[in-house]
Amino acid sequence: MQISLSDKTIGFASRHTDICVIGSGVAGITAARRLLAAGHHVMLLESGGVDYAPDTASLNAGESIGDDYYPLESARLRFFGGTTAIWGGRCAELDPVDLERRHWVEHSGWPISYGELSRYYEEARQVFGLHCWQPKITDLEEAGVPVPAFDQRKLAVPVWSFDRRFNRFSLAHCLDLVHHPRCTVVTHATVTAINCRSNDRVIDNVVARSLNGNQLVVRPQMVVLAAGGLENPRILLNSRSSHQHGLGNNRDQVGRYFMEHPHARGGKITDGDAWRLLKLFGRRHDVDGQEVAPLITMSRGTQARTGSLNSSLTIVARQAESESQFWGMKAYGGLKHGIAPNRQGRALWMGVKRATTWAQRYVDPARPYLLHKMGKLELALLVRAEQAPNPLSRVTLSENRDSMGMQQIKLDWRLSDIDKHSVSSLVQTLGEEVARLGMGRVDPAAWLLDDGQRWRTDPLISAHPIGGYHHIGTTRMSGDPRHGVVDQSGRVHDTDNLYIVGSSTFPTSSWANPTLTIAALSMRTADKIAEALVRQNILGYRRKDQAAPSGVKLTTASETHVITGH
Ligand SMILES: Cc1cc2nc3c(=O)[nH]c(=O)nc-3n(C[C@H](O)[C@H](O)[C@H](O)COP(=O)(O)OP(=O)(O)OC[C@H]3O[C@@H](n4cnc5c(N)ncnc54)[C@H](O)[C@@H]3O)c2cc1C
């Protein structure tokens, strides 16, 4: 069933459940589905309603005091389904090197093996309507697309798969949750605090409020925090009833290691085989009905030899850095960033995006190739970089409060020298290979040669010039509580029943877009929770297959409301 906490009949209410999931983005929805399938009762608390609303979106506001970042209010979405309502649908698996302890990357290494993660990818891919197998560049070769014979000891050519749907996680497409006899979805329920008994390891209750002043206290056996990479640390830091520095923050780790995938122009290819390169990299391809696109990374060996991160680039036709933007691109940017992301705004933007993708599929690479030959576009290197984990790049709390009384976030995003060095190595290695294959010459971007400049964003290289809107690392996973917030299972260190899912738990960021891995890890963490519940036998008071009553009982101090779903 679905109820809205802003329903005026509620006032103050409390409720027991097995598992309380906070946030209904892909992380929360995937965990909730898995826990329901394991036989548990789930209450899913979502801050927003079923569509964008400015008053709820304003709860995302915060300060940015570090490297230039997008306005925080619009850097993620706050309604059922979360940020996937406007995402790009790029899905990619992490590479084995991403989980390794790389001696050349400080703070690298995941406390779980690649095998532990990768066994969840097959199921995670199905969450996004993809084939269960990861397409490879050889699939494109077999489909007749010519692929440069890069030396595999130097460069790798992985591929993205694309989820073509933008509404997969909207409430209308998650009716399995709404109609599930053991699931209650509560919208307009912003969690403002997670409370332990005094100085205890056990979470006692979760407090959620609506904008019109209603309050719900949930007393769960287990809590899953799934509010996104910026809100997960914010909720922990705001939860100070029993831990003065915030929940899970005894060792000052919450909010540290904030990472993005910074974007940049890495340079350009001149005198190149433009047709061949654009035919491969400048468009999406079809592999067995699945949309895919290739990109370029350094092999593990090159990363180790050059002391570099696992950064990536693609070859695209773009205006030169010095040009002023074409009106068409300006209009697209205006549409994307100027219109509220409500249902109508999203429909308009998606229509434009679908038309562009359709045109690219049937017209490209002829269009960019001709514009390149006419001197209007250059063969540019669009960098989507890995950012190294940096404890000084962090989310803390600002003195400002939102309309719920919660302290807002203060983001201090800081890039490091290795981030730029890795882009230089990638561009240089590509240059060597392009020259060896007689495919042209790579001219590195000027900022890569300028010692004084740590990073340079370029509005002409991507509609998202700063980064991918990927919020990573702020409650990182670590076997050692001194160096992270959650353990190998996703459980917050020093607590018994609080888990976190989402990219905030990633110890390192890879080049790969995070959402497929978010889904995979959410499944894994849900399995760990289910195992823990069985181990602790804390569900002994209730038969696992017992259905919830048709109405939700919300017990207040003086009375009991029974609210039926709608
Ligand atoms: C323009 C854009 C393009 C993107 N493209 C890609 C891409 O191509 N590939 C990719 O992998 N990733 C992409 N991303 C990132 C992707 O959208 C995120 O990785 C993903 O949505 C994160 O899912 P999540 O569930 O962890 O968090 P979110 O989607 O942010 O969901 C968190 C949920 O928690 C709710 N919530 C927040 N605070 C509270 C609270 N206090 N109480 C209750 N509920 C709360 C929110 O309302 C929201 O519903 C893109 C992002 C943007 C903005």
XYZ file of C-alpha atoms and ligand atoms in Angstrom:
619
model
C 0.000 0.000 0.000
C 0.983 3.612 -0.380
C 0.189 6.364 2.095
C 1.232 9.995 2.224
C 2.547 11.304 5.516
C 1.121 14.702 4.616
C -2.387 13.235 4.951
C -4.016 15.611 7.424
C -5.632 12.812 9.465
C -2.267 11.497 10.645
C -0.805 14.080 13.048
C 1.622 12.046 15.129
C 1.964 8.311 14.600
C 4.260 5.384 15.319
C 4.679 2.008 13.638
C 6.680 -1.197 14.017
C 8.154 -2.978 11.006
C 10.875 -5.506 10.199
C 12.889 -3.257 7.926
C 12.678 0.475 7.371
C 14.208 1.594 4.062
C 14.956 5.307 3.855
C 14.799 6.631 0.277
C 13.118 5.200 -2.812
C 15.775 5.662 -5.495
C 17.208 2.676 -7.327
C 19.206 1.723 -4.207
C 16.220 1.718 -1.849
C 13.809 0.109 -4.319
C 16.263 -2.678 -5.189
C 16.980 -3.417 -1.515
C 13.266 -3.311 -0.650
C 12.360 -5.763 -3.425
C 15.077 -8.150 -2.342
C 14.005 -8.041 1.319
C 10.360 -8.564 0.403
C 11.383 -11.544 -1.701
C 13.177 -12.915 1.369
C 9.889 -12.813 3.259
C 10.216 -9.655 5.366
C 7.927 -6.709 6.058
C 9.281 -3.466 4.630
C 8.333 0.151 5.180
C 9.787 2.426 2.503
C 10.028 6.083 3.557
C 10.347 8.621 0.748
C 10.882 12.334 1.295
C 9.064 13.407 -1.871
C 5.791 12.519 -3.538
C 5.319 10.972 -6.950
C 6.657 13.950 -8.907
C 8.978 16.928 -8.576
C 7.754 19.610 -6.161
C 9.785 22.789 -5.528
C 9.202 22.863 -1.757
C 10.517 19.313 -1.359
C 13.369 19.901 -3.819
C 14.488 22.880 -1.731
C 15.368 20.388 1.044
C 18.378 19.459 -1.148
C 19.895 22.950 -0.938
C 23.344 23.380 0.577
C 26.641 25.236 0.342
C 29.525 24.364 -1.936
C 32.882 25.660 -0.713
C 35.424 23.599 -2.671
C 36.073 23.091 -6.375
C 33.216 24.431 -8.515
C 30.217 22.147 -8.415
C 26.630 22.106 -9.704
C 24.020 23.842 -7.518
C 23.246 21.239 -4.858
C 19.494 21.792 -5.009
C 19.362 20.454 -8.570
C 22.213 17.928 -8.326
C 19.744 15.103 -7.457
C 15.990 14.571 -7.328
C 13.706 14.162 -4.333
C 10.632 12.141 -5.215
C 9.724 8.488 -5.641
C 12.287 6.870 -7.973
C 14.988 9.406 -7.101
C 17.523 10.739 -9.568
C 17.016 8.044 -12.222
C 14.032 10.119 -13.435
C 16.581 12.268 -15.296
C 19.596 9.999 -15.628
C 21.460 9.095 -18.815
C 20.953 5.323 -18.482
C 24.653 4.478 -18.969
C 25.390 1.157 -17.286
C 28.858 -0.268 -16.775
C 30.440 -2.834 -14.506
C 33.511 -2.029 -12.439
C 36.812 -3.520 -13.618
C 38.689 -5.962 -11.344
C 41.439 -3.329 -10.843
C 38.861 -1.008 -9.264
C 38.532 -3.221 -6.202
C 42.260 -3.879 -5.855
C 44.540 -2.273 -3.327
C 46.583 -0.283 -5.860
C 49.895 0.632 -4.249
C 50.013 3.777 -6.411
C 46.572 5.034 -5.272
C 46.347 6.061 -1.634
C 43.228 4.793 0.216
C 42.392 2.388 -2.620
C 41.128 -1.170 -2.160
C 37.704 -2.568 -1.408
C 37.236 -4.944 1.510
C 35.339 -7.319 -0.790
C 36.699 -9.213 -3.780
C 35.695 -8.595 -7.378
C 34.034 -12.020 -7.416
C 31.857 -11.037 -4.418
C 30.517 -8.074 -6.375
C 30.423 -9.471 -9.885
C 28.185 -12.389 -9.004
C 25.411 -9.809 -8.477
C 25.872 -8.030 -11.820
C 23.867 -10.542 -13.822
C 20.760 -9.906 -11.722
C 21.485 -6.187 -11.403
C 21.557 -5.811 -15.192
C 18.021 -7.150 -15.339
C 16.896 -4.331 -13.008
C 17.620 -1.996 -15.940
C 16.087 -4.216 -18.627
C 19.521 -5.227 -19.966
C 20.734 -8.619 -21.139
C 22.262 -10.496 -18.232
C 25.678 -10.560 -19.950
C 27.979 -7.562 -20.305
C 28.567 -6.761 -24.018
C 32.201 -6.568 -25.124
C 34.014 -4.714 -27.876
C 34.341 -8.039 -29.718
C 30.528 -8.041 -30.068
C 30.835 -4.803 -32.042
C 33.598 -6.247 -34.182
C 31.424 -9.257 -34.912
C 28.620 -6.862 -35.887
C 30.970 -5.415 -38.524
C 32.060 -2.185 -36.784
C 35.804 -1.639 -37.399
C 37.738 -1.381 -34.125
C 41.314 0.026 -34.025
C 43.863 -2.645 -33.116
C 45.038 -0.900 -29.943
C 47.751 -2.773 -28.074
C 45.777 -4.454 -25.285
C 48.786 -4.240 -23.013
C 48.332 -0.457 -23.147
C 44.673 0.384 -23.737
C 41.325 -1.271 -23.132
C 38.044 -0.611 -24.941
C 35.130 -1.409 -22.600
C 31.508 -0.628 -23.506
C 28.502 0.967 -21.860
C 25.037 -0.579 -22.123
C 22.140 1.878 -22.090
C 18.857 1.628 -20.263
C 16.521 3.388 -22.674
C 13.773 3.972 -20.113
C 13.677 6.958 -17.774
C 10.578 5.993 -15.819
C 11.543 2.518 -14.701
C 11.534 3.575 -11.018
C 8.520 5.904 -11.005
C 5.755 4.872 -8.611
C 3.499 3.943 -11.538
C 6.127 1.359 -12.550
C 6.731 0.106 -9.014
C 3.206 -1.094 -8.279
C 4.693 -4.428 -7.221
C 5.765 -2.559 -4.065
C 2.486 -0.682 -3.622
C 0.417 -3.855 -3.952
C 2.760 -6.105 -2.007
C 1.037 -7.408 1.145
C 4.181 -6.904 3.213
C 5.221 -3.489 1.898
C 4.133 -0.004 2.927
C 5.334 2.946 0.868
C 5.126 6.229 2.765
C 5.622 9.315 0.598
C 6.196 12.890 1.844
C 8.092 11.314 4.753
C 11.437 13.065 5.186
C 13.654 11.265 7.651
C 15.150 13.833 9.978
C 16.845 11.540 12.498
C 17.809 7.948 13.208
C 17.940 7.354 16.954
C 19.716 4.791 19.126
C 19.042 4.080 22.712
C 21.546 6.183 24.636
C 25.101 5.409 23.439
C 23.910 2.067 22.202
C 24.684 0.035 19.088
C 21.036 -0.646 18.364
C 18.862 1.711 16.344
C 15.626 2.203 18.214
C 13.633 4.438 15.883
C 13.577 6.488 12.707
C 11.786 9.842 12.743
C 10.107 11.107 9.567
C 8.241 14.369 9.092
C 6.044 15.859 6.410
C 6.263 19.461 5.300
C 2.851 20.144 6.862
C 4.035 19.065 10.328
C 2.956 15.418 10.626
C 5.383 13.031 12.269
C 5.907 9.292 12.005
C 8.162 7.313 14.345
C 9.128 3.936 12.890
C 10.515 1.233 15.196
C 12.207 -1.276 12.909
C 14.354 -4.338 13.464
C 16.716 -3.157 10.730
C 17.278 0.172 8.982
C 18.544 0.597 5.420
C 19.728 4.103 4.589
C 19.326 4.666 0.832
C 18.966 8.422 0.477
C 21.783 9.053 -2.046
C 25.465 9.967 -1.797
C 24.882 13.421 -0.317
C 21.879 12.741 1.920
C 23.235 9.515 3.467
C 26.043 11.363 5.306
C 23.739 14.301 6.001
C 21.163 12.136 7.793
C 23.904 10.421 9.857
C 25.508 13.741 10.810
C 22.111 15.191 11.762
C 21.350 12.179 13.998
C 23.011 13.262 17.227
C 20.591 12.208 19.961
C 22.966 9.532 21.272
C 26.237 10.237 19.427
C 27.303 13.864 19.638
C 29.274 13.827 16.362
C 26.594 11.986 14.456
C 25.665 8.359 14.006
C 28.497 6.131 12.754
C 30.882 9.059 13.083
C 32.879 8.129 16.187
C 36.053 8.267 14.098
C 35.200 11.323 11.994
C 34.776 9.309 8.793
C 31.218 10.221 7.768
C 31.190 12.580 4.764
C 34.889 12.187 3.907
C 36.235 10.924 0.546
C 33.527 12.587 -1.585
C 34.236 11.659 -5.214
C 32.722 12.529 -8.592
C 33.603 11.535 -12.125
C 35.056 14.878 -13.218
C 34.612 15.711 -16.898
C 37.093 17.576 -19.092
C 38.432 18.068 -22.597
C 41.541 15.925 -22.890
C 42.665 17.286 -26.256
C 41.938 16.496 -29.880
C 42.947 14.208 -32.726
C 44.231 15.962 -35.820
C 44.928 14.596 -39.305
C 43.040 11.555 -38.137
C 40.934 8.841 -39.660
C 37.840 10.784 -38.575
C 35.296 8.590 -40.335
C 36.543 5.384 -38.742
C 36.890 6.888 -35.265
C 33.466 8.550 -35.332
C 31.853 5.444 -36.726
C 32.987 3.547 -33.645
C 33.042 6.127 -30.843
C 30.696 8.867 -32.058
C 27.417 6.949 -31.851
C 25.560 4.135 -30.143
C 25.398 0.639 -31.626
C 22.969 -2.208 -31.479
C 24.108 -5.539 -30.052
C 21.284 -8.101 -29.934
C 18.708 -5.352 -29.408
C 20.766 -3.686 -26.697
C 22.136 -0.172 -27.148
C 25.885 0.029 -26.464
C 28.773 2.467 -26.923
C 32.535 2.009 -26.515
C 35.076 4.077 -24.602
C 38.825 3.959 -23.932
C 40.669 3.266 -20.681
C 44.229 2.326 -19.780
C 45.057 -1.330 -19.212
C 45.834 -2.306 -15.638
C 49.505 -2.596 -16.585
C 49.640 0.964 -17.961
C 47.857 2.284 -14.883
C 50.413 0.589 -12.623
C 53.377 1.657 -14.748
C 52.300 5.311 -14.956
C 50.867 5.522 -11.410
C 47.434 6.396 -12.773
C 43.787 5.976 -11.960
C 41.287 4.053 -14.074
C 40.043 7.080 -16.041
C 38.236 6.981 -19.376
C 37.667 8.994 -22.519
C 35.611 8.897 -25.682
C 36.224 10.455 -29.071
C 33.478 12.900 -30.036
C 32.928 15.668 -32.583
C 32.776 18.941 -30.647
C 33.303 22.650 -31.178
C 36.787 23.889 -30.328
C 37.232 25.189 -26.789
C 37.550 28.782 -28.046
C 34.246 28.789 -29.981
C 30.945 30.171 -28.751
C 28.303 27.516 -28.329
C 25.925 26.679 -31.240
C 22.383 27.903 -30.570
C 21.052 24.325 -30.772
C 23.294 23.152 -27.938
C 22.464 26.285 -25.938
C 18.753 25.574 -26.377
C 19.254 21.941 -25.299
C 21.193 23.076 -22.210
C 18.508 25.661 -21.438
C 15.827 23.009 -21.763
C 17.680 20.548 -19.576
C 18.768 22.924 -16.848
C 16.182 25.720 -17.115
C 12.952 23.723 -16.970
C 11.730 22.227 -13.696
C 12.167 18.433 -13.785
C 8.455 17.785 -13.235
C 6.503 15.295 -15.340
C 5.912 17.753 -18.208
C 9.471 19.098 -18.144
C 10.905 15.595 -18.139
C 8.607 14.492 -20.961
C 9.746 17.449 -23.078
C 13.423 16.827 -22.378
C 13.083 13.077 -22.995
C 11.322 13.756 -26.303
C 14.240 15.922 -27.417
C 16.744 13.364 -26.183
C 15.003 10.487 -27.975
C 14.832 12.495 -31.196
C 18.547 13.331 -30.899
C 19.461 9.703 -30.228
C 17.305 8.588 -33.171
C 18.944 11.154 -35.466
C 22.405 10.129 -34.252
C 21.629 6.496 -34.920
C 20.522 7.083 -38.505
C 22.462 10.181 -39.539
C 25.745 9.864 -37.647
C 28.605 9.609 -38.271
C 27.845 11.423 -41.551
C 26.677 14.647 -39.824
C 29.628 15.136 -37.415
C 32.040 13.867 -40.059
C 30.912 16.504 -42.563
C 30.962 19.252 -39.921
C 34.464 18.107 -38.984
C 35.586 18.232 -42.610
C 34.057 21.743 -42.893
C 36.178 22.803 -39.908
C 33.176 23.392 -37.633
C 33.852 20.511 -35.223
C 37.051 18.923 -33.980
C 37.695 15.327 -32.976
C 37.760 15.985 -29.259
C 38.657 13.709 -26.349
C 35.834 13.769 -23.799
C 37.277 12.694 -20.447
C 35.206 11.053 -17.740
C 37.807 10.563 -15.056
C 38.196 8.488 -11.958
C 38.790 10.698 -8.929
C 41.136 9.392 -6.251
C 39.767 8.989 -2.719
C 40.761 12.081 -0.751
C 39.770 12.390 2.925
C 39.793 16.192 2.630
C 37.169 16.125 -0.115
C 34.133 15.977 2.102
C 30.576 16.692 3.118
C 30.038 18.356 6.492
C 27.073 20.215 7.945
C 26.458 23.896 7.386
C 24.967 26.182 10.021
C 21.961 26.745 7.735
C 18.852 24.665 8.295
C 16.136 23.561 5.904
C 12.413 23.971 6.503
C 12.396 20.688 8.505
C 15.047 22.069 10.866
C 17.783 19.759 9.504
C 21.231 21.236 8.996
C 22.059 21.539 5.305
C 25.215 20.109 3.772
C 28.437 21.923 3.089
C 30.295 20.285 0.198
C 34.053 20.769 -0.014
C 34.892 18.947 -3.256
C 38.648 18.669 -3.755
C 40.488 17.165 -6.681
C 44.060 15.895 -6.254
C 47.192 15.938 -8.426
C 46.808 12.275 -9.374
C 43.409 13.014 -10.967
C 45.002 15.259 -13.565
C 48.127 13.128 -13.897
C 45.924 10.139 -14.801
C 44.209 12.077 -17.587
C 47.615 13.111 -18.955
C 48.778 9.471 -18.954
C 45.621 8.312 -20.708
C 45.856 11.001 -23.391
C 49.558 10.298 -23.908
C 49.014 6.532 -24.195
C 46.216 7.081 -26.685
C 48.520 9.420 -28.620
C 51.188 6.716 -28.869
C 48.689 4.154 -30.105
C 46.946 6.474 -32.572
C 50.349 7.390 -34.045
C 51.456 3.744 -34.180
C 48.300 2.795 -36.061
C 48.644 5.753 -38.440
C 45.268 7.143 -37.346
C 46.393 10.731 -36.790
C 48.009 12.762 -34.020
C 46.770 13.472 -30.493
C 47.229 17.058 -29.251
C 46.809 17.121 -25.459
C 44.658 19.976 -24.087
C 46.640 23.010 -22.918
C 45.526 22.641 -19.276
C 47.218 19.228 -19.119
C 50.537 20.888 -19.917
C 50.015 23.748 -17.445
C 51.528 22.814 -14.066
C 49.541 25.503 -12.294
C 46.094 24.234 -13.257
C 44.629 21.298 -11.324
C 41.517 20.831 -13.497
C 39.640 22.655 -16.231
C 35.952 22.286 -16.983
C 34.750 23.056 -20.487
C 31.093 23.850 -21.241
C 31.522 22.842 -24.893
C 32.719 19.312 -24.232
C 29.581 17.948 -22.524
C 26.063 18.930 -21.505
C 27.342 18.008 -18.026
C 30.635 19.893 -18.029
C 31.616 19.439 -14.375
C 30.938 15.772 -13.711
C 28.422 12.967 -13.998
C 26.305 13.968 -10.959
C 27.739 10.870 -9.288
C 28.052 11.245 -5.524
C 30.490 8.657 -4.289
C 32.454 7.657 -1.199
C 30.893 9.639 1.662
C 30.117 6.575 3.822
C 32.819 4.321 2.428
C 33.143 0.616 2.995
C 36.157 -0.493 5.001
C 37.092 -3.543 7.012
C 38.728 -1.204 9.520
C 36.360 1.200 11.338
C 39.168 3.774 11.481
C 39.070 4.153 7.710
C 35.432 3.888 6.778
C 31.819 4.027 7.854
C 30.340 0.665 6.822
C 31.789 -2.839 6.962
C 31.962 -5.462 4.185
C 28.222 -6.126 4.519
C 27.213 -2.468 4.332
C 26.504 -2.328 8.086
C 27.529 0.863 9.856
C 30.474 0.091 12.134
C 29.568 0.112 15.832
C 25.880 -0.444 15.116
C 23.986 -3.733 14.971
C 21.084 -2.900 12.709
C 21.884 0.109 10.481
C 22.932 -0.553 6.864
C 23.724 1.790 3.979
C 23.230 1.203 0.255
C 24.246 3.470 -2.621
C 27.416 4.910 -4.134
C 28.277 6.550 -0.812
C 29.634 3.135 0.213
C 32.088 2.808 -2.725
C 35.708 3.095 -1.466
C 36.911 4.124 -4.951
C 35.047 5.438 -7.959
C 36.420 3.758 -11.138
C 35.519 5.319 -14.519
C 32.278 3.343 -14.543
C 28.989 5.113 -13.973
C 27.833 3.992 -10.536
C 24.190 2.974 -10.812
C 24.549 -0.619 -12.034
C 26.988 -1.232 -9.170
C 24.596 0.515 -6.761
C 21.934 -2.034 -7.716
C 24.360 -4.956 -7.425
C 25.588 -3.871 -3.978
C 22.026 -3.158 -2.802
C 21.138 -6.761 -3.595
C 24.216 -8.001 -1.792
C 23.548 -5.882 1.296
C 19.894 -6.963 1.328
C 21.083 -10.579 1.311
C 23.411 -9.823 4.236
C 20.514 -8.250 6.156
C 18.303 -11.244 5.459
C 21.097 -13.548 6.676
C 21.569 -11.422 9.808
C 17.850 -11.559 10.557
C 17.836 -15.315 10.251
C 20.983 -15.567 12.408
C 19.623 -13.362 15.138
C 16.240 -15.009 14.872
C 14.760 -11.653 15.701
C 11.756 -12.393 13.574
C 10.781 -15.219 15.878
C 7.781 -13.228 17.064
C 6.163 -13.444 13.629
C 5.814 -16.094 10.960
C 7.734 -14.936 7.900
C 4.956 -15.552 5.403
C 2.317 -13.705 7.415
C 0.735 -10.871 5.423
C 0.362 -7.369 6.804
C -3.148 -6.191 7.645
C -4.981 -4.420 4.827
C -4.704 -1.048 6.577
C -1.583 0.348 8.260
C -1.974 0.830 11.962
C -0.364 4.044 13.068
C -0.451 4.155 16.841
C -0.361 7.632 18.375
C 0.112 8.571 22.001
C -3.623 8.750 22.583
C -5.292 6.881 19.752
C -4.850 4.529 16.798
C -5.362 5.588 13.166
C -5.967 2.998 10.498
C -5.081 4.515 7.144
C -6.057 2.663 4.035
C -3.861 2.880 0.963
C -4.721 4.844 -2.141
C 21.618 14.255 -15.129
C 22.075 12.961 -14.519
C 22.517 11.935 -15.344
C 22.954 10.733 -14.780
N 23.342 9.734 -15.620
C 23.767 8.567 -15.109
C 24.138 7.502 -15.967
O 24.051 7.606 -17.180
N 24.588 6.347 -15.396
C 24.694 6.201 -14.048
O 25.116 5.135 -13.599
N 24.323 7.193 -13.216
C 23.849 8.360 -13.706
N 23.449 9.364 -12.873
C 23.522 9.120 -11.430
C 22.338 8.268 -10.971
O 21.155 8.972 -11.219
C 22.524 7.942 -9.494
O 23.709 7.179 -9.343
C 21.382 7.125 -8.919
O 20.137 7.676 -9.228
C 21.563 7.055 -7.404
O 20.536 6.258 -6.874
P 20.253 6.267 -5.309
O 19.032 5.452 -5.102
O 21.466 5.913 -4.562
O 19.979 7.812 -4.949
P 18.820 8.776 -5.466
O 18.400 8.438 -6.836
O 19.291 10.161 -5.186
O 17.595 8.434 -4.514
C 17.580 8.792 -3.159
C 16.131 8.852 -2.703
O 16.127 9.156 -1.316
C 15.158 10.160 -1.055
N 15.582 10.887 0.140
C 16.597 11.774 0.248
N 16.661 12.241 1.502
C 15.672 11.632 2.194
C 15.222 11.714 3.531
N 15.799 12.523 4.446
N 14.158 10.951 3.920
C 13.525 10.118 3.024
N 13.916 10.025 1.741
C 14.982 10.776 1.341
C 15.152 11.005 -2.313
O 13.938 11.707 -2.445
C 15.333 9.952 -3.396
O 14.108 9.427 -3.832
C 22.980 10.564 -13.377
C 22.532 11.602 -12.558
C 22.065 12.776 -13.116
C 21.570 13.873 -12.228
